[in-house]
Coordinates of C-alpha atoms in Angstrom, one line a residue:
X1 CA -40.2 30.2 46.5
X2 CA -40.4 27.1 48.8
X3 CA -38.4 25.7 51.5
X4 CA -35.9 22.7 51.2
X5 CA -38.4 20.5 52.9
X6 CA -41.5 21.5 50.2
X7 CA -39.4 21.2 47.9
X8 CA -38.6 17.6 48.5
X9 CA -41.7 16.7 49.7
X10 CA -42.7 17.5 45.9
X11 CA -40.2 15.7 44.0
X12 CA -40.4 12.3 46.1
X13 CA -44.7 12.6 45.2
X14 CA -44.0 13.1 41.6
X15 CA -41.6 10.3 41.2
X16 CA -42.9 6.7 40.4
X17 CA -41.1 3.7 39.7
X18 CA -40.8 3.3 35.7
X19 CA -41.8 0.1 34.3
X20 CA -39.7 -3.2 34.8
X21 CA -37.3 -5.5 32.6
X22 CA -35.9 -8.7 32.3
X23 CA -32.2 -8.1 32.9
X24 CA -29.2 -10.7 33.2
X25 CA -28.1 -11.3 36.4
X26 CA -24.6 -10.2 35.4
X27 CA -25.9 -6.8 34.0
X28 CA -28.1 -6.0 37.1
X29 CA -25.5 -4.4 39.3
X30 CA -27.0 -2.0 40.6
X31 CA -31.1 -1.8 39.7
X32 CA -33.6 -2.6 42.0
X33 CA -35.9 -5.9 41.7
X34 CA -39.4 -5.8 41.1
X35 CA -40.2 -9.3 42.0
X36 CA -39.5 -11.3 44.7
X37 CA -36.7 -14.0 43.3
X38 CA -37.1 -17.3 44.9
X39 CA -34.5 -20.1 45.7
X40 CA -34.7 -23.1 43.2
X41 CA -32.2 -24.9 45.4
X42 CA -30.7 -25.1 49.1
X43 CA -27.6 -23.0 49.3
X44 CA -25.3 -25.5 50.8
X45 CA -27.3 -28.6 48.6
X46 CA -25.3 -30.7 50.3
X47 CA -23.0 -30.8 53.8
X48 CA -19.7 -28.9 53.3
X49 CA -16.7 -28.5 55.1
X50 CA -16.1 -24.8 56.4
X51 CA -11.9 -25.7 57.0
X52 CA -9.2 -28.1 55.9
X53 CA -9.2 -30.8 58.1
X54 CA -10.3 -34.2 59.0
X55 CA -14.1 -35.6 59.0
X56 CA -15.1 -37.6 62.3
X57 CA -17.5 -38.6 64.3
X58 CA -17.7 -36.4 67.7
X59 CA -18.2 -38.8 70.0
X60 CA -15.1 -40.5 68.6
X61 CA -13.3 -37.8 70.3
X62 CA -13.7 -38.5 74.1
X63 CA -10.3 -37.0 75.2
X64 CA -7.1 -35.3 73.7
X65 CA -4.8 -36.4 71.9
X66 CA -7.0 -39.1 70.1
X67 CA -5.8 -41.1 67.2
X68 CA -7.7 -42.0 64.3
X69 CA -6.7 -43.8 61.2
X70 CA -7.3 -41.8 58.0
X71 CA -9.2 -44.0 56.0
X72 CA -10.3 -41.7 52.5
X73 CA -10.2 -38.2 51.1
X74 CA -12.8 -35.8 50.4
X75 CA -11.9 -32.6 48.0
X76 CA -14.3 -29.8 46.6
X77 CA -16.0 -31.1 44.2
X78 CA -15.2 -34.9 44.9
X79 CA -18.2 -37.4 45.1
X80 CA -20.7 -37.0 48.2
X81 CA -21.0 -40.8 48.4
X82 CA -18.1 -41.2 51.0
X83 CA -19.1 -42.9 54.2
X84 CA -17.5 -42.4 57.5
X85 CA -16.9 -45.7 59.9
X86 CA -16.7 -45.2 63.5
X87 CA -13.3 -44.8 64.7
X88 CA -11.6 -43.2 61.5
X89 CA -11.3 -40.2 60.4
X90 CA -11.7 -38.9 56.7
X91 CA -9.4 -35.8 55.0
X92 CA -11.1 -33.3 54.2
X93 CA -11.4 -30.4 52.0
X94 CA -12.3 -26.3 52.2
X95 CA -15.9 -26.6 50.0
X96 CA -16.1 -31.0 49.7
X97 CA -18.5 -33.4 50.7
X98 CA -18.8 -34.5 54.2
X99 CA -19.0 -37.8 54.5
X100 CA -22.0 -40.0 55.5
X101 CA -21.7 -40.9 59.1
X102 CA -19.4 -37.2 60.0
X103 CA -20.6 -35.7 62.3
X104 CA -17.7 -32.6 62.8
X105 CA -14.9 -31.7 60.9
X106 CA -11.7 -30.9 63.1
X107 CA -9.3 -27.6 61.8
X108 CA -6.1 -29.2 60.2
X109 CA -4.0 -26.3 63.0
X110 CA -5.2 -28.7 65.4
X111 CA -3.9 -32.0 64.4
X112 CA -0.9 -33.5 63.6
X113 CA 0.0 -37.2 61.3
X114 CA 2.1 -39.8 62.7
X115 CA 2.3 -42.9 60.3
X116 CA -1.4 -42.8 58.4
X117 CA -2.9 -41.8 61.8
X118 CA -4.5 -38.4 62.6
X119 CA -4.0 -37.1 66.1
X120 CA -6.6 -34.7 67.3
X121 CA -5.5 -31.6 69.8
X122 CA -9.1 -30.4 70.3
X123 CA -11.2 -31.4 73.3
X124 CA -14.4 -31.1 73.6
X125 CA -15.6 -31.2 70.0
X126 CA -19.2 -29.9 69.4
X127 CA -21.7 -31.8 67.3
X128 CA -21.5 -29.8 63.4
X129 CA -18.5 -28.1 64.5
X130 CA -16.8 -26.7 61.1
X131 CA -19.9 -28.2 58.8
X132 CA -21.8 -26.4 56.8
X133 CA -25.8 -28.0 56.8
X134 CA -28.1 -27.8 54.1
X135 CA -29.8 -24.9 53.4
X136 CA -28.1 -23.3 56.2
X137 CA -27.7 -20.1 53.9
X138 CA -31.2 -20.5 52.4
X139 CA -33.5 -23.7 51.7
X140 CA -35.3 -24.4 48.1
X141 CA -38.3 -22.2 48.0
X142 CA -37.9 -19.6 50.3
X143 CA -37.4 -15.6 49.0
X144 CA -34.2 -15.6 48.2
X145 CA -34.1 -11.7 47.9
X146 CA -37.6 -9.7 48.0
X147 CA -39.1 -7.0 45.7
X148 CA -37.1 -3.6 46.2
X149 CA -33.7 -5.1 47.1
X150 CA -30.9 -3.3 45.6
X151 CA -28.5 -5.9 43.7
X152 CA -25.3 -5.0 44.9
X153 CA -22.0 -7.1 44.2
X154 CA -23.0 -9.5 47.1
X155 CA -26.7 -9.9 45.4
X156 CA -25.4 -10.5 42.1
X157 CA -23.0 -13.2 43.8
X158 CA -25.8 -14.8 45.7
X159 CA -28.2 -14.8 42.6
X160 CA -25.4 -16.8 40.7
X161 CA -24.6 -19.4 43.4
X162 CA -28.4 -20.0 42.8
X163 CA -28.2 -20.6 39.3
X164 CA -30.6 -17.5 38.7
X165 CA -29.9 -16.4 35.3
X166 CA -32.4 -13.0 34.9
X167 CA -34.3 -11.1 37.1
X168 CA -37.4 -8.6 36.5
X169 CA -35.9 -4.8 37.4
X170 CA -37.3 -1.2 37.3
X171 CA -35.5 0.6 34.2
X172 CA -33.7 3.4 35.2
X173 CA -34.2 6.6 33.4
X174 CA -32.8 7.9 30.1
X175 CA -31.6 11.2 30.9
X176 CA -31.1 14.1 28.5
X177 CA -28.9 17.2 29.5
X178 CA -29.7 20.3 28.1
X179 CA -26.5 22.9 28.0
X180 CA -27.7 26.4 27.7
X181 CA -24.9 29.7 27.5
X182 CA -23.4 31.3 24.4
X183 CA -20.7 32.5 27.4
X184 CA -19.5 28.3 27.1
X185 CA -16.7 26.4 25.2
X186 CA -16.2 23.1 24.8
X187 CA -12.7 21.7 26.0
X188 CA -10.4 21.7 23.9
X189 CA -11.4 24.9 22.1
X190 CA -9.6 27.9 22.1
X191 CA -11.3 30.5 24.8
X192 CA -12.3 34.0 23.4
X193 CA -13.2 37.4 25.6
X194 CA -15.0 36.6 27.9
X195 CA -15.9 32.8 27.5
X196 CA -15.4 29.6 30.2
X197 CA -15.0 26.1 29.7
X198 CA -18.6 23.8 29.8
X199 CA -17.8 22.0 32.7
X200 CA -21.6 21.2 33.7
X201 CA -22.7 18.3 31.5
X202 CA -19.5 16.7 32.2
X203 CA -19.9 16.8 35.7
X204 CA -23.5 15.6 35.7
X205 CA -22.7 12.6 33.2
X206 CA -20.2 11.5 35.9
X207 CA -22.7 12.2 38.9
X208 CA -24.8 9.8 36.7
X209 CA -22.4 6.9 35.9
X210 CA -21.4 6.8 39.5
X211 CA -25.0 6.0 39.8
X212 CA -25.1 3.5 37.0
X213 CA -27.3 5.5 34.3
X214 CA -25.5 5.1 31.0
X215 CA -28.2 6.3 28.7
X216 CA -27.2 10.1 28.9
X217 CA -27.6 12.7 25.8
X218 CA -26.0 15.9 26.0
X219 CA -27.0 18.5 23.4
X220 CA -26.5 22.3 23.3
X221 CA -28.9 25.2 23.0
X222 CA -27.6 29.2 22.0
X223 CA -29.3 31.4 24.0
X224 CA -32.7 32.1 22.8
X225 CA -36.5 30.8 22.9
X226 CA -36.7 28.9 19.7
X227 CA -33.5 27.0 20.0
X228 CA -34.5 26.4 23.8
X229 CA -38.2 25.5 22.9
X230 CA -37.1 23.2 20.3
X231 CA -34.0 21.6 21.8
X232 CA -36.5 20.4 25.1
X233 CA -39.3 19.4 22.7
X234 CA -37.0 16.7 20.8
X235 CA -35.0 15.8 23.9
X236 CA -38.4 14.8 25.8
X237 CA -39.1 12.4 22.6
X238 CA -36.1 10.5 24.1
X239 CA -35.5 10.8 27.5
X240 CA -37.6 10.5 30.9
X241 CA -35.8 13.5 32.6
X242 CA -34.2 16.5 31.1
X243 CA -31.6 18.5 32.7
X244 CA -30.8 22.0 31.4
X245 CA -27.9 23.5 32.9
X246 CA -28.1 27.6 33.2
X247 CA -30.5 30.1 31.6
X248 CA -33.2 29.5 34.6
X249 CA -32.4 32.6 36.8
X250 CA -33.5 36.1 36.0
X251 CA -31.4 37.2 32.6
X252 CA -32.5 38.8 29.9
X253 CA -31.0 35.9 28.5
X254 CA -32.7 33.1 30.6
X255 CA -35.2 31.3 28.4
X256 CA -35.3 27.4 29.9
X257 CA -39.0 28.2 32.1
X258 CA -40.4 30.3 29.1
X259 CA -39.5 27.3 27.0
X260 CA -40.8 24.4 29.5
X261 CA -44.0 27.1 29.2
X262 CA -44.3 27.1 25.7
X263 CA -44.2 23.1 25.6
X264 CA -46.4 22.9 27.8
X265 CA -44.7 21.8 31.1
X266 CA -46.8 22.2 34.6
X267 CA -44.2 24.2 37.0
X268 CA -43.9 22.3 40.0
X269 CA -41.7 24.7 41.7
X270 CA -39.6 27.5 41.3
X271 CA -37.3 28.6 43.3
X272 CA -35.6 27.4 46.3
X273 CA -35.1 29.0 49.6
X274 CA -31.7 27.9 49.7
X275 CA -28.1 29.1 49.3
X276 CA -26.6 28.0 46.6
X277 CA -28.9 26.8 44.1
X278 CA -31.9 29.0 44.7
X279 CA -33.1 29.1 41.1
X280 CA -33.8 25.8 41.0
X281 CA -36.8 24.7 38.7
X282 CA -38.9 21.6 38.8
X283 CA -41.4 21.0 35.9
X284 CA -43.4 17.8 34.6
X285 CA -45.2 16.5 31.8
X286 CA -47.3 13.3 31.3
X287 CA -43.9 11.6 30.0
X288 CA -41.2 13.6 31.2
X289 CA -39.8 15.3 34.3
X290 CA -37.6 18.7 34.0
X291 CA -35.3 20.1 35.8
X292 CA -33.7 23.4 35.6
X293 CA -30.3 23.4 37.0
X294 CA -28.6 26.6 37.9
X295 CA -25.5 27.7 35.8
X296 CA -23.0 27.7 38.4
X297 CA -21.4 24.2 39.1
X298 CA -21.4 24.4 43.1
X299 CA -25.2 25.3 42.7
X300 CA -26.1 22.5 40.3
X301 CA -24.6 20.2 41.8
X302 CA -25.8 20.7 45.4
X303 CA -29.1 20.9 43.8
X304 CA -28.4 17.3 41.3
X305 CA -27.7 15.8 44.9
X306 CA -30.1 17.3 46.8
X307 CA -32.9 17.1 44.6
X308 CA -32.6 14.9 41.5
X309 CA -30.6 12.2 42.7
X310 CA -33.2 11.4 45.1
X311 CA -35.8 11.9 42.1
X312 CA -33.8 9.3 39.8
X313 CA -33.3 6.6 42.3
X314 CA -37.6 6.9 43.3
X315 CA -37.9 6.5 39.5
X316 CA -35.5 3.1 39.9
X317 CA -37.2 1.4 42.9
X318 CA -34.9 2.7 45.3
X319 CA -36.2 3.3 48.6
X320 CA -32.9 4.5 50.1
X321 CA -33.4 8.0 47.8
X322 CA -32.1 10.3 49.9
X323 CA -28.2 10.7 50.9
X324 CA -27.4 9.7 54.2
X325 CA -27.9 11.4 56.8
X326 CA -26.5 12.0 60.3
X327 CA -25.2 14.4 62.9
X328 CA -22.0 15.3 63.3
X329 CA -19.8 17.7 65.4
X330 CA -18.7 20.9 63.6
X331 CA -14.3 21.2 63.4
X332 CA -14.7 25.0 63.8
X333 CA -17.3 27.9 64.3
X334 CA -19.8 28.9 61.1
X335 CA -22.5 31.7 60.7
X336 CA -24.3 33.4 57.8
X337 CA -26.9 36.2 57.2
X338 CA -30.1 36.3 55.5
X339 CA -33.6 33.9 54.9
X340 CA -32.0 31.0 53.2
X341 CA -30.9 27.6 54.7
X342 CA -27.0 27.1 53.4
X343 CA -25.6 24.3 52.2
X344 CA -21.8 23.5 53.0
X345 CA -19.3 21.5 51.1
X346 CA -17.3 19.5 53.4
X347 CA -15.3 17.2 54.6
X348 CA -15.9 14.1 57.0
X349 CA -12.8 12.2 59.0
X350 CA -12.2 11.7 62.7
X351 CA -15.9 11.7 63.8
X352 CA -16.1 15.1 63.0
X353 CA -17.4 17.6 60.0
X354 CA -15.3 20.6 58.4
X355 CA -16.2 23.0 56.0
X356 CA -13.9 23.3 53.4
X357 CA -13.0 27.4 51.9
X358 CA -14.3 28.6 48.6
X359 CA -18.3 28.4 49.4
X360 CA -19.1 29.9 46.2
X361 CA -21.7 28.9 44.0
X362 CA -19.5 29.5 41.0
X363 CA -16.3 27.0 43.1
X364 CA -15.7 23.6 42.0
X365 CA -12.2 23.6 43.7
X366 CA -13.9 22.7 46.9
X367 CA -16.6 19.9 45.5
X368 CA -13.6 17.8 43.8
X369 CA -12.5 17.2 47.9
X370 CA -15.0 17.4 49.4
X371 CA -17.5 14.0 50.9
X372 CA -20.1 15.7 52.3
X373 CA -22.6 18.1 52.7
X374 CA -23.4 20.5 56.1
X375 CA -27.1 21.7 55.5
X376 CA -27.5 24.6 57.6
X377 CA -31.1 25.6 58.2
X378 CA -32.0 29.5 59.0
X379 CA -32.7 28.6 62.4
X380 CA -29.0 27.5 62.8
X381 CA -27.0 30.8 61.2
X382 CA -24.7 30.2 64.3
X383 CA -22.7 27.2 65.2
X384 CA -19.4 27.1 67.5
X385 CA -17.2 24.3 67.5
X386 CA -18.3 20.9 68.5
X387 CA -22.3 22.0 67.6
X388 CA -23.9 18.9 66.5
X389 CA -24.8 20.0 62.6
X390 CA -26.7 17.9 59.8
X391 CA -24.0 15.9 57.4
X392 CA -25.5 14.5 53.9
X393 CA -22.6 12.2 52.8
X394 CA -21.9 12.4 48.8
X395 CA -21.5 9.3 46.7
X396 CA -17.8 8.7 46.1

């Protein structure tokens, strides 16, 4: 058995980045690039105007109340060949051209027209006030976003205002789940003695698209070693991870780590000194990682969080593996028994942390509200109200 700590400290060493790909920039959302992209253009390319208003020169404006005759127009995406003559003033557009000669663009709220003349309300006015420069956002050549940033909406908005069309990514992993319990039912079924609804592999599958893998298998193994061993064999032909869910404790019917023995997996770990989701396993081969998953939902999913998640996100470039992390103030008074750290769902709001009722590894109830995680070392089996206590915050 090995501490929460170890048994991070193990995953994050065994996970690499898997090899890159050319994706589109509009299919990127959310990888990780493995290049440096750089800009083929300055972002303005030319002067813009930040407001509606009027283009002029600043030192045209010596006191309030000025009046300029308005001698042209400028709109987005009008010509950039305007010229401004001392002494007039130019309209002027959100996005368009300032003209030659402009030195400042003035807010239309402070102005009014009289008779083709604009008069101007504002006094002082700075030199480039309202104008955007070139390259004030980014000049041609620089790194317009370096090797291991995350392409969020924003990113994928930038690249496209740079006319960047694809970008070199890591892949992200093609995960396969492995559902192991002749006790389970698919929905929809009609429950006999003693039987439960899977509700694992749907769970995981939406733990995974929140995190933008698609490529997920699901496939179903009745409780013994050959259908095990042979439902993990052709699952590793086709995924980079493996998931099984149950039949990793101690059970007579428990056959996932004699089958990840038999195909010849090297046991990283086994066994987490953790409540829930002690029997977690953590395997490897030259191709594929594995992960045994306890049964109950609460424990596999604390541990997908805990443990995989960082794991998958390593294996797409992300630095940021981990879920964030703070301290928080405890709502109300918490202690527990016994050698293992605890893990809490809970909730987050008003500065603060509460854990929610139904602890349970078997309780889902809880999970569906909960946004957060108390982890609880041994060392801290008793907290009062307003103890500062480590908060992981879930991806919602």
């Amino acid at each position: 058995m090995v501490t929460v700590e170890e048994a991070k400290k193990r995953i994050t060493a065994n996970a690499i980045a898997l090899p890159t790909v050319l994706k589109p920039v509009p299919e990127a959302l959310g990888y990780v690039l493995a290049k440096d992209v750089l800009a083929s253009l300055s972002l303005p390319s030319f002067r813009q105007s930040s407001m509606d208003g009027y283009a002029v020169l600043h030192t045209d404006v010596s006191n309030e109340n000025i009046i300029l005759p308005i001698v042209a127009e400028s709109k987005a995406g009008g010509t950039s060949k305007l010229s401004l003559k001392p002494g007039t003033a130019i309209r002027i557009f959100t996005g368009a051209p300032v003209p030659a000669g402009a030195t400042a663009v003035i807010m239309q709220e402070r102005t009014s027209v009289e008779n083709g003349n604009v008069i101007i309300k504002e006094y002082p006015v700075a030199e480039n006030l309202n104008v955007r420069n070139i390259g004030q956002q980014i000049r041609e050549g620089d790194i317009a976003l370096a090797a291991g940033t995350y392409l969020s909406a924003g990113a994928i908005g930038f690249l496209t205002g740079l006319n960047v069309q694809e970008v070199e990514v890591y892949r992200k992993p093609k995960i396969g789940i492995l559902v192991t319990g002749d006790e389970l039912v698919k929905t929809g079924d009609a429950l006999g003695d003693g039987q439960v609804y899977e509700s694992n592999s749907a769970m995981l599958v939406a733990a995974l698209t929140k995190e933008g893998i698609h490529q997920v298998e699901i496939m179903y193994a009745e409780d013994d070693l050959a259908s095990t061993i042979s439902s993990l064999e052709l699952m590793a032909t086709r995924n980079d991870v493996i998931m099984a869910t149950g039949g990793v404790s101690v059970g007579d019917y428990d056959y996932v780590g004699k089958a990840l023995e038999a195909i010849g997996a090297e046991t990283i770990f086994y066994k987490i000194r953790q409540k829930p989701g002690k029997p977690l396993l953590f395997a490897k081969t030259q191709k594929n990682h594995f992960y045994a998953l306890p049964g109950n939902p609460a424990s596999s999913l604390v541990c997908f969080y805990e443990y995989v998640l960082p794991a998958l996100r390593l294996m797409s470039g992300r630095k940021d593996h981990f879920l964030p992390s703070f301290k928080l103030p405890i709502s109300h008074a918490y202690s527990f028994n016994g050698e293992r750290d605890e893990f809490l769902k809970a909730s987050v709001s008003n500065a603060q942390v509460t854990s929610l009722e139904g602890q349970e590894s078997f309780a889902l109830r809880s999970f569906a509200v909960a946004n957060a995680l108390i982890y609880l070392p041994v060392t801290q089996q008793n907290v009062y109200a307003g103890d500062l206590v480590e908060v992981h915050l879930l991806p919602l």
